[in-house]
Short mmCIF file of C-alpha atoms in Angstrom, two decimals:
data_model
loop_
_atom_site.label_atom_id
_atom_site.label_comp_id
_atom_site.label_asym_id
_atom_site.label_seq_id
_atom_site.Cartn_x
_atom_site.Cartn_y
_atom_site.Cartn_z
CA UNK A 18 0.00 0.00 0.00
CA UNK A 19 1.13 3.32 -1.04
CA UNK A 20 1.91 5.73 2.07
CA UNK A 21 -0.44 8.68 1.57
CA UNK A 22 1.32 10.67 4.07
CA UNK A 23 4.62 10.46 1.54
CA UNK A 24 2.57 12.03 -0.91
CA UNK A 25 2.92 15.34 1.01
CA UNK A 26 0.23 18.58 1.10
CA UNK A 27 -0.02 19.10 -2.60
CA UNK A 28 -1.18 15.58 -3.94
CA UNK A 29 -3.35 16.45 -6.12
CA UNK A 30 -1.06 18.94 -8.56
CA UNK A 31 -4.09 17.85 -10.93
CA UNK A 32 -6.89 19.32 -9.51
CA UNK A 33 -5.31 22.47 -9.08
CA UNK A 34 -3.41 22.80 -12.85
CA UNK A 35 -6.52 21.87 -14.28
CA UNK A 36 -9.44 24.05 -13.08
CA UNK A 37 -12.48 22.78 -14.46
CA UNK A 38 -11.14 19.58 -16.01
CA UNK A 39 -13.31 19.88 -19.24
CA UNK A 40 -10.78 19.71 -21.06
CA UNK A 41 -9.36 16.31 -21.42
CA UNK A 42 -11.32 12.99 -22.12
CA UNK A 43 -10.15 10.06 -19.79
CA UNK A 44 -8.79 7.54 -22.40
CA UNK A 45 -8.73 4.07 -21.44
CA UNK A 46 -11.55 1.41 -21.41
CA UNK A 47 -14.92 2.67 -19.66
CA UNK A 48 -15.17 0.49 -16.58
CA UNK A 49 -19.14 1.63 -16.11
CA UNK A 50 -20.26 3.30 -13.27
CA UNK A 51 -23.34 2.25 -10.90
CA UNK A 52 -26.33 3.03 -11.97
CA UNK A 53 -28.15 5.65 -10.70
CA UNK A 54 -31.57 4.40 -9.06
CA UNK A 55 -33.15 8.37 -9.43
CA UNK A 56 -32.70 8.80 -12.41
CA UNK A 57 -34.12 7.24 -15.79
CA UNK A 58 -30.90 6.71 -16.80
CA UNK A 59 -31.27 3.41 -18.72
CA UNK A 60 -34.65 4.64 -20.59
CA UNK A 61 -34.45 6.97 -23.91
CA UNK A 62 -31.79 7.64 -26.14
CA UNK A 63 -27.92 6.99 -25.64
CA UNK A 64 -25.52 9.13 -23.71
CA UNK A 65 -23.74 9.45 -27.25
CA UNK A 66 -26.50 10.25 -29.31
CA UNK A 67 -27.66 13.30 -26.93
CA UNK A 68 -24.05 14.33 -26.41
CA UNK A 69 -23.86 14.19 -30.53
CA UNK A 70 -26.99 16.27 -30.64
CA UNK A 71 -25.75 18.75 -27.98
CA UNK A 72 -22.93 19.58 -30.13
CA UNK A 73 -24.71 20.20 -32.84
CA UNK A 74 -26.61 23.17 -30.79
CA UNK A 75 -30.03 20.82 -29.45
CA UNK A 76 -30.34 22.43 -26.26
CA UNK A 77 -33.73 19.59 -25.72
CA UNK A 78 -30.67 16.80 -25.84
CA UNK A 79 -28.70 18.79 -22.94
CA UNK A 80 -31.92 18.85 -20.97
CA UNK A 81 -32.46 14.85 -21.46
CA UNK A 82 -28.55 14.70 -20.12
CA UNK A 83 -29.28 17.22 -17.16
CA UNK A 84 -32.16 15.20 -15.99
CA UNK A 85 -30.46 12.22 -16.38
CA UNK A 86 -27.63 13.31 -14.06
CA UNK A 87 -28.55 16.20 -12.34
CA UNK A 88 -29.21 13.68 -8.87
CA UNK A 89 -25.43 12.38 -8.95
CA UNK A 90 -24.10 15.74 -9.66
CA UNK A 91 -25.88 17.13 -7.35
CA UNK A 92 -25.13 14.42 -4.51
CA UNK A 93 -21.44 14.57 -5.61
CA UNK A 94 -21.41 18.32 -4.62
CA UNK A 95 -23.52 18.28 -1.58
CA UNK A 96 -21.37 15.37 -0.35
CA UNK A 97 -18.11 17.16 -1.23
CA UNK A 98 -19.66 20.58 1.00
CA UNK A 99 -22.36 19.48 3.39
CA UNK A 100 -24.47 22.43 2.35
CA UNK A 101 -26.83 22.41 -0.18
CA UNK A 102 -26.68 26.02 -1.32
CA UNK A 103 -23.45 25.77 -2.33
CA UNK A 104 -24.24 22.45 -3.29
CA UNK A 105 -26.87 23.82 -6.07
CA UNK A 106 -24.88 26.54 -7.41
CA UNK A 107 -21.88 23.90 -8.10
CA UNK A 108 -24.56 21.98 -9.60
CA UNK A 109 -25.90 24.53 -11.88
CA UNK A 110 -22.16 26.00 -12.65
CA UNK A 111 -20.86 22.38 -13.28
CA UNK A 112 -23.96 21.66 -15.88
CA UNK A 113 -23.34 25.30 -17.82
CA UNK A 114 -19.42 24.29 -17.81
CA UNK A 115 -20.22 21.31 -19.34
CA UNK A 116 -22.44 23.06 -22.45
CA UNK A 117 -19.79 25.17 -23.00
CA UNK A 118 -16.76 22.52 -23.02
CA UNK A 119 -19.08 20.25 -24.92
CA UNK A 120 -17.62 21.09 -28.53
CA UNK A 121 -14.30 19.99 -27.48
CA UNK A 122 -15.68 16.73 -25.64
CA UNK A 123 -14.56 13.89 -28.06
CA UNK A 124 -16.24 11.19 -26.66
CA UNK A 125 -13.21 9.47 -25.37
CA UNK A 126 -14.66 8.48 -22.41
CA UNK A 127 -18.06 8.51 -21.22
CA UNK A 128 -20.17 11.97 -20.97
CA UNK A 129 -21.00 10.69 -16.95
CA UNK A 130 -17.07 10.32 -16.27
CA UNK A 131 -16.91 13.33 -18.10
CA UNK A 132 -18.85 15.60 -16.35
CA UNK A 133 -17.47 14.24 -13.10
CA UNK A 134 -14.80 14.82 -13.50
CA UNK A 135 -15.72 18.19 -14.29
CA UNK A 136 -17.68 18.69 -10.43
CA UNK A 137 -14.73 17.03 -8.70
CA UNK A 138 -12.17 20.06 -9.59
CA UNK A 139 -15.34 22.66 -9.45
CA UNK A 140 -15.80 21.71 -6.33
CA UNK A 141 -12.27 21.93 -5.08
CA UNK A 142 -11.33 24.71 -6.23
CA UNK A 143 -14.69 26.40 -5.27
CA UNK A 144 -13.74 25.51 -1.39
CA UNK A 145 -10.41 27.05 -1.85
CA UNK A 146 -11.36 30.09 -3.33
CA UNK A 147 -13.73 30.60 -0.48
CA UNK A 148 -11.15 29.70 2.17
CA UNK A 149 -13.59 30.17 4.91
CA UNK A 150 -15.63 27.85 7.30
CA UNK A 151 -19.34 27.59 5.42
CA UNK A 152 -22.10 26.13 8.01
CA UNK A 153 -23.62 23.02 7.66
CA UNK A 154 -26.78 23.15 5.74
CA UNK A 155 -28.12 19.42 5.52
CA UNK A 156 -30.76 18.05 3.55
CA UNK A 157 -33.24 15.95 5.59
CA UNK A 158 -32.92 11.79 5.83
CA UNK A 159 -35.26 10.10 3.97
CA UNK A 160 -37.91 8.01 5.74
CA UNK A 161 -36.90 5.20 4.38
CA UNK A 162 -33.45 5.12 6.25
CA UNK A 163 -34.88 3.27 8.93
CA UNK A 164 -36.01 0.03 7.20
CA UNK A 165 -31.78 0.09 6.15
CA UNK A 166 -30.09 -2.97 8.29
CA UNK A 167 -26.96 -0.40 8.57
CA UNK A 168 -29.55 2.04 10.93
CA UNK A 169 -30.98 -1.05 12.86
CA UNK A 170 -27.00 -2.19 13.76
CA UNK A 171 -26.22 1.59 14.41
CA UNK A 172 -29.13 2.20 16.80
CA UNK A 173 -29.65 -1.50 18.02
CA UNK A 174 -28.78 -1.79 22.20
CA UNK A 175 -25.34 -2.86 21.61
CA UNK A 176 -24.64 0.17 19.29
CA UNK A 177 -22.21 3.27 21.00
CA UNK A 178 -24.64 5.37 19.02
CA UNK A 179 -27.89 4.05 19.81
CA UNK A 180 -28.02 7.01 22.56
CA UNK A 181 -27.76 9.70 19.66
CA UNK A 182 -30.51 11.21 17.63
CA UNK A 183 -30.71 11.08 13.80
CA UNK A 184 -30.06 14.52 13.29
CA UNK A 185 -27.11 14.51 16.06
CA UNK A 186 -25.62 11.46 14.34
CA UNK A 187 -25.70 13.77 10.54
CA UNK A 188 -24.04 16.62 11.69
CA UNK A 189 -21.54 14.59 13.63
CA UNK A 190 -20.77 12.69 10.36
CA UNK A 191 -20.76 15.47 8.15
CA UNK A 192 -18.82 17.46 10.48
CA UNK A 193 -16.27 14.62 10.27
CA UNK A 194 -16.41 14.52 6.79
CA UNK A 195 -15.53 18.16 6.34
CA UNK A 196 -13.06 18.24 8.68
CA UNK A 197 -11.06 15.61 6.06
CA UNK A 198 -8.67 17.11 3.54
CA UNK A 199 -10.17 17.59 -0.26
CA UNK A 200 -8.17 14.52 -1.57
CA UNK A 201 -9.25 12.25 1.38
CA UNK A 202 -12.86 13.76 1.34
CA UNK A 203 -12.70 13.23 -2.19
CA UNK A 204 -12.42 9.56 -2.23
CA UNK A 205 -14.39 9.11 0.84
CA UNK A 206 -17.85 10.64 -0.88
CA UNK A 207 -16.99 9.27 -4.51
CA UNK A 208 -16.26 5.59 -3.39
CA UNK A 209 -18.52 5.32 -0.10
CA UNK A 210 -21.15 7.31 -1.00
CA UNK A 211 -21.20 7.38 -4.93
CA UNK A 212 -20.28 3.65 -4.93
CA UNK A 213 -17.70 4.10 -7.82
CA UNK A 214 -14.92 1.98 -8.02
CA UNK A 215 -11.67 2.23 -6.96
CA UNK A 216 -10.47 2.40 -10.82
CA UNK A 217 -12.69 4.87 -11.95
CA UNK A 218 -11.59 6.90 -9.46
CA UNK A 219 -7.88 6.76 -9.68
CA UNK A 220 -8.87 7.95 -13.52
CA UNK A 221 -10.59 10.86 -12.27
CA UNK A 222 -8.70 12.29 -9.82
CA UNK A 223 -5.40 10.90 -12.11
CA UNK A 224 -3.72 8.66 -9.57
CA UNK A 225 -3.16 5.15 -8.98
CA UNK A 226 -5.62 2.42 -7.72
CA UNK A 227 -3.21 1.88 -4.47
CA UNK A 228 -2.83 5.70 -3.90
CA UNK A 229 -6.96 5.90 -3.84
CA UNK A 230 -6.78 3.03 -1.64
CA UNK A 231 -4.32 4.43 0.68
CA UNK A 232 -6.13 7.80 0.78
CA UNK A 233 -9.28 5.66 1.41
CA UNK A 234 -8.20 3.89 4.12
CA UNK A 235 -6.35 6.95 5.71
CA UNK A 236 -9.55 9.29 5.27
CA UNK A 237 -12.04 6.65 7.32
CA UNK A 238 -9.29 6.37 9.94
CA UNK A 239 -9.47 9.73 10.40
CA UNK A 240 -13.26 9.98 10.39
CA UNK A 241 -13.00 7.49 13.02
CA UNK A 242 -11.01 9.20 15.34
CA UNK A 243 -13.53 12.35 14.94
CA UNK A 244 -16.54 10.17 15.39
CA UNK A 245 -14.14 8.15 18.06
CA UNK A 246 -15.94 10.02 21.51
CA UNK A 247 -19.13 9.11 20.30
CA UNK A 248 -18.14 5.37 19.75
CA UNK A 249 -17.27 4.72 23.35
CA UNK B 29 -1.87 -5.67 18.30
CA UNK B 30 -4.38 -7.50 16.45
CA UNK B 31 -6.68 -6.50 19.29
CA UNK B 32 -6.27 -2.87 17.84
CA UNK B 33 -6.44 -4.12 14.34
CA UNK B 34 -9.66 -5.59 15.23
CA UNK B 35 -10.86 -2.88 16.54
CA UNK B 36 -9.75 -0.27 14.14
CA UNK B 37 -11.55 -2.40 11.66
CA UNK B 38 -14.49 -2.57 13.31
CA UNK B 39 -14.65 1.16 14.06
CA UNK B 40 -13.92 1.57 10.38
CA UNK B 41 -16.85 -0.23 9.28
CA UNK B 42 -19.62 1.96 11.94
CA UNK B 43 -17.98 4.42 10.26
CA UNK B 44 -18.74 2.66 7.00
CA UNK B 45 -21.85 2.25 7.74
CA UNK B 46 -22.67 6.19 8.80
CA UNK B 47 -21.60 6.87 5.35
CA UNK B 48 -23.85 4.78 4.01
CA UNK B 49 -26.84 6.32 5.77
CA UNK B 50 -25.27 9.71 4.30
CA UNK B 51 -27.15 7.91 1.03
CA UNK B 52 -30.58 8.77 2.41
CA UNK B 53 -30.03 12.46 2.93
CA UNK B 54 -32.98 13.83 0.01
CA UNK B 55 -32.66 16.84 -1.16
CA UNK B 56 -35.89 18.66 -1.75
CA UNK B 57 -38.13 18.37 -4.81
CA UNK B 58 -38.75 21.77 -5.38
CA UNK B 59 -35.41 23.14 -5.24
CA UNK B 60 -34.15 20.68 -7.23
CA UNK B 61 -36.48 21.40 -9.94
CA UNK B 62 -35.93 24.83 -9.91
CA UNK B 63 -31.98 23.81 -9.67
CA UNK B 64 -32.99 22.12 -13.05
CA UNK B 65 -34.71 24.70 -14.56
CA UNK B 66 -32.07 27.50 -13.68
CA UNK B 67 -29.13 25.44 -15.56
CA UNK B 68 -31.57 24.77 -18.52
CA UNK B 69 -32.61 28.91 -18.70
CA UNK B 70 -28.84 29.04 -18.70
CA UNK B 71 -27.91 27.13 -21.18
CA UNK B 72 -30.49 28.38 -23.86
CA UNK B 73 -29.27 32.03 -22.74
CA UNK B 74 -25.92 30.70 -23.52
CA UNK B 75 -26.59 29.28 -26.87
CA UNK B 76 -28.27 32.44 -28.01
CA UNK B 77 -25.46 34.20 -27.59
CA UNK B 78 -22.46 31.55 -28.79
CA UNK B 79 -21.18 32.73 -32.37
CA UNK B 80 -20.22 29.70 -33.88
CA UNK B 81 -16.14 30.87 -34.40
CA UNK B 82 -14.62 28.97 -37.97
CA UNK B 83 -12.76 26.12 -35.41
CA UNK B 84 -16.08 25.44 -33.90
CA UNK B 85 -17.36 24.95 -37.46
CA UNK B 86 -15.13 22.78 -38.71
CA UNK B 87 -15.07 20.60 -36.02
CA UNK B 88 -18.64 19.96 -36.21
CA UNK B 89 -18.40 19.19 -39.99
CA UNK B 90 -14.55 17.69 -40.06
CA UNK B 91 -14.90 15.85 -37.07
CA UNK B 92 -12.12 13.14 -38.77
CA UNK B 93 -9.69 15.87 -38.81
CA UNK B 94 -9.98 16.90 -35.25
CA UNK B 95 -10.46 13.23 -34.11
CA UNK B 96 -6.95 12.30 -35.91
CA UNK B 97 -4.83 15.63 -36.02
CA UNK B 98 -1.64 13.60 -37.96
CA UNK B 99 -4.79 12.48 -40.68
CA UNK B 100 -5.95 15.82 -40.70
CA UNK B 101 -2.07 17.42 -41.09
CA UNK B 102 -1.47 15.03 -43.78
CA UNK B 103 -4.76 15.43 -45.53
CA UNK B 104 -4.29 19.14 -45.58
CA UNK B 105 -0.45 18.75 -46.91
CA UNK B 106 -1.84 16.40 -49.52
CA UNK B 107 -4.57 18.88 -50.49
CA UNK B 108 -1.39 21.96 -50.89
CA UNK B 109 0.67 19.66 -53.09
CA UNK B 110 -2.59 18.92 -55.41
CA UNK B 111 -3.02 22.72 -55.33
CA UNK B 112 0.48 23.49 -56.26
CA UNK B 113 0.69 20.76 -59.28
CA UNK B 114 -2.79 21.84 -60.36
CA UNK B 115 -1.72 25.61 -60.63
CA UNK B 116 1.94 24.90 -61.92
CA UNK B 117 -0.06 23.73 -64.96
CA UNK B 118 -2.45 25.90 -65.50
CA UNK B 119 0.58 28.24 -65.46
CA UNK B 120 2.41 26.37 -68.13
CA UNK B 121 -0.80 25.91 -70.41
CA UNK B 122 -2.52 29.44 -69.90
CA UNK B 123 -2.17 32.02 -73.22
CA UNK B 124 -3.32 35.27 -71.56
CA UNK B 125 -4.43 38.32 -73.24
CA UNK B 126 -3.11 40.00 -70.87
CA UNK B 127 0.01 41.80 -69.74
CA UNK B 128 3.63 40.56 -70.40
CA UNK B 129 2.03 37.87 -72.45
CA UNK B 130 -0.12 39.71 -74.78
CA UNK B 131 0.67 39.39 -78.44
CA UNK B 132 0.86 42.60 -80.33
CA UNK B 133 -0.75 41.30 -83.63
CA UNK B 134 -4.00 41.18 -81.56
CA UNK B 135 -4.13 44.78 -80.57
CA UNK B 136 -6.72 46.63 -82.58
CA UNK B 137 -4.41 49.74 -81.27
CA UNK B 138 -1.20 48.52 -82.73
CA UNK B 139 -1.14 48.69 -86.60
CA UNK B 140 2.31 47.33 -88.13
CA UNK B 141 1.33 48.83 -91.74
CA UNK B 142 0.73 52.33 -90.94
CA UNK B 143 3.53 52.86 -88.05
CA UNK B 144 5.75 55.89 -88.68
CA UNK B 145 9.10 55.03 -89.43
CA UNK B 146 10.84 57.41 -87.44
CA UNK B 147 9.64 55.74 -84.36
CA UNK B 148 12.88 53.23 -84.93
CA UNK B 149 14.95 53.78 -82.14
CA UNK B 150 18.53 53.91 -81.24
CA UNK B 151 19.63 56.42 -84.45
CA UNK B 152 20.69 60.18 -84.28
CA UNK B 153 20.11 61.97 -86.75
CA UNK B 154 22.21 65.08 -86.79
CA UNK B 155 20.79 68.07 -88.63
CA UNK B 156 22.54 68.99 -91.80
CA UNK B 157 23.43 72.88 -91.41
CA UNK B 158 24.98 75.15 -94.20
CA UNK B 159 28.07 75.96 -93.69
CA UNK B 160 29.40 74.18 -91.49
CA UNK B 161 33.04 73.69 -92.46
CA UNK B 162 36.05 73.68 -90.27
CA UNK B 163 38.18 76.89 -90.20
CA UNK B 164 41.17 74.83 -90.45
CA UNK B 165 41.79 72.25 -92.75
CA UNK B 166 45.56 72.04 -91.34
CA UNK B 167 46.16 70.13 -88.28
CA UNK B 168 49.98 71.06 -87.77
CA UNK B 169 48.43 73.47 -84.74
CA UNK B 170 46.75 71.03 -83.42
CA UNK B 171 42.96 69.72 -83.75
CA UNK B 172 42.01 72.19 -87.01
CA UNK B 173 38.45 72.53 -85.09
CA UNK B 174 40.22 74.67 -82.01
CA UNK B 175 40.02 77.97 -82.53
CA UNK B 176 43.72 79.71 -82.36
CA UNK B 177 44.58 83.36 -83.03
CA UNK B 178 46.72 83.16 -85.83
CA UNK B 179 46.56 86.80 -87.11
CA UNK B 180 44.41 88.90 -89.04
CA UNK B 181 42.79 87.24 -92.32
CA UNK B 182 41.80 89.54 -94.93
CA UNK B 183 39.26 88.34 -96.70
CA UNK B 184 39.80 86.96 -100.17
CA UNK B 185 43.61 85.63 -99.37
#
């Protein structure tokens, strides 16, 4: 395993040399991404053919590709700041960036790796222009959270956190998840809350599959020892 | 020491599994429609305004060229040495009416038969005046042009 802490403070050279990240297609074989339960993304017409007819100035195909993946986007963002305003505006300023870089997108990889890749440096570079604190602004757990086996073994009797509230447990956890550096933060939301695997991700962020690992493992070691007094 | 491994793995995986309830934070319908709506009133505000510049042209309709730039290099080299054969014999074979390569028989504005003769060129003609004769036909003093005061000449000696 690759020592993350050798990779010293500026590990990600690529996310800060390339701003918005539009510009270059990942090469390399697509490896497919989970699909997206929100959205309809299996129904209607191919990522290609919209991203073909978006090029050639159909604003209707754009829309079919922002509803497709407006919820991941959207998640991606929200997870990356744990505040939805901010959250929204990356959204909306990701989704523009994309219309505008999409003349020069040559289809090298796929349009959802694309634009991605796109909200991963956005958002990065978005918290370090802001350099500041920003509030946690939370959007509210779905009701469905407690039929999840993962909530039962969290709040069961034997559970450190069965004494905690729902709403006490969220901000703790995204609290601890902000307090993470972007890289580690990074690969936290995209692999354990986006579910993409560790390959794609060493493609978008441009590192290797043991160096996502490593910051993987380092970043939920971390969160533990924030979420540690809580544990007891 | 495998206590602590234990343990740190099975802190890691609560911690897993908070992140997995992170899944069922919803964001609200509304706002997320009227997320949608804002980038879509966006993006028709930015294609109004986009003037399609020549490169964004012919990338749309030469797609091949941009998708292979060594192709598209060659093609275009191919396409200047066509262009330079093609007009190196259209040189060679073109009679123009024109210029340097006009033929003066075809002038309505040249007529060989009634040209002047005294527009031939490089001949001076002197003019034949009367009288004209050297003072000196003798050149013992020299050129018998130069004019020399020899004494008085009476006239009919």
């Amino acid at each position: 395993m690759v020592d993350d802490e050798q990779l010293g403070p500026d590990a990600f050279p690529e996310l800060e040399s390339d701003e918005d990240g539009e510009l270059e297609d990942l090469s390399g074989e697509e490896e497919g991404l989970p699909p997206d339960p929100d959205s309809g993304e299996s129904a209607g017409p191919a990522d290609e053919e919209l991203v073909h007819k978006a090029q050639q100035g159909d604003v209707h195909a754009f829309d079919l590709l922002v509803e497709r993946y407006h919820g991941r986007i959207y998640a991606l963002t929200y997870n990356m700041t744990s505040n939805r305003e901010d959250a929204e505006d990356l959204t909306q300023e990701v989704f523009v960036k994309a219309f505008e870089a999409l003349p020069r997108f040559k289809g090298k990889s796929s349009f959802y790796t694309w634009i991605y890749r796109i909200a991963v440096n956005k958002t990065i570079n978005y918290r370090k222009k802001r350099n500041r604190k920003r509030a946690l602004s939370l959007d509210a757990f779905d009701h469905d959270i407690k039929t999840d086996p993962a909530y039962h073994d969290l709040t069961s009797k034997g559970s450190p956190l069965r004494n905690m509230s729902l709403s006490e447990l969220q901000v703790k956890l995204n609290e601890a998840l902000q307090h993470l550096s972007e890289k580690h933060r990074t690969v936290v939301v995209l692999h354990d809350m986006q579910g993409i695997p560790h390959e794609e991700i060493a493609k978008m962020v441009k590192t290797s599959v043991g160096t996502v690992r490593s910051r993987l493992f380092y970043a939920r070691r971390q969160m533990q020892a924030e979420l540690s007094e809580f544990m007891k | 020491m495998t206590d602590g491994i234990d343990s740190a793995s099975g802190m890691t995986g609560m911690v897993g599994q908070l992140m997995h309830l992170k899944r069922y934070e919803r964001p609200d319908g509304a706002r997320m429609v009227r997320n949608r709506q804002n980038i879509m009133r966006e993006v028709r505000e930015l294609q109004r305004n986009r003037r399609k510049s020549l490169g964004d042209l012919l990338e749309l309709n030469m797609p091949w060229f941009f998708a292979e730039p060594r192709y598209g290099i060659a093609a275009l080299f191919v396409a200047f040495a066509a262009l330079q054969y093609v007009g190196i014999n259209a040189r060679h074979s073109a009679r123009s009416q024109t210029g340097i390569y006009t033929n003066p028989g075809t002038l309505t504005a040249y007529d060989r038969t009634t040209a002047p003769a005294y527009t031939s060129t490089n001949t001076i003609s002197y003019p034949n005046l009367p009288g004209n004769v050297p003072l000196f036909q003798d050149n013992r003093f020299g050129r018998g042009d130069d004019v020399q005061f020899v004494g008085r000449i009476e006239a009919g000696q």
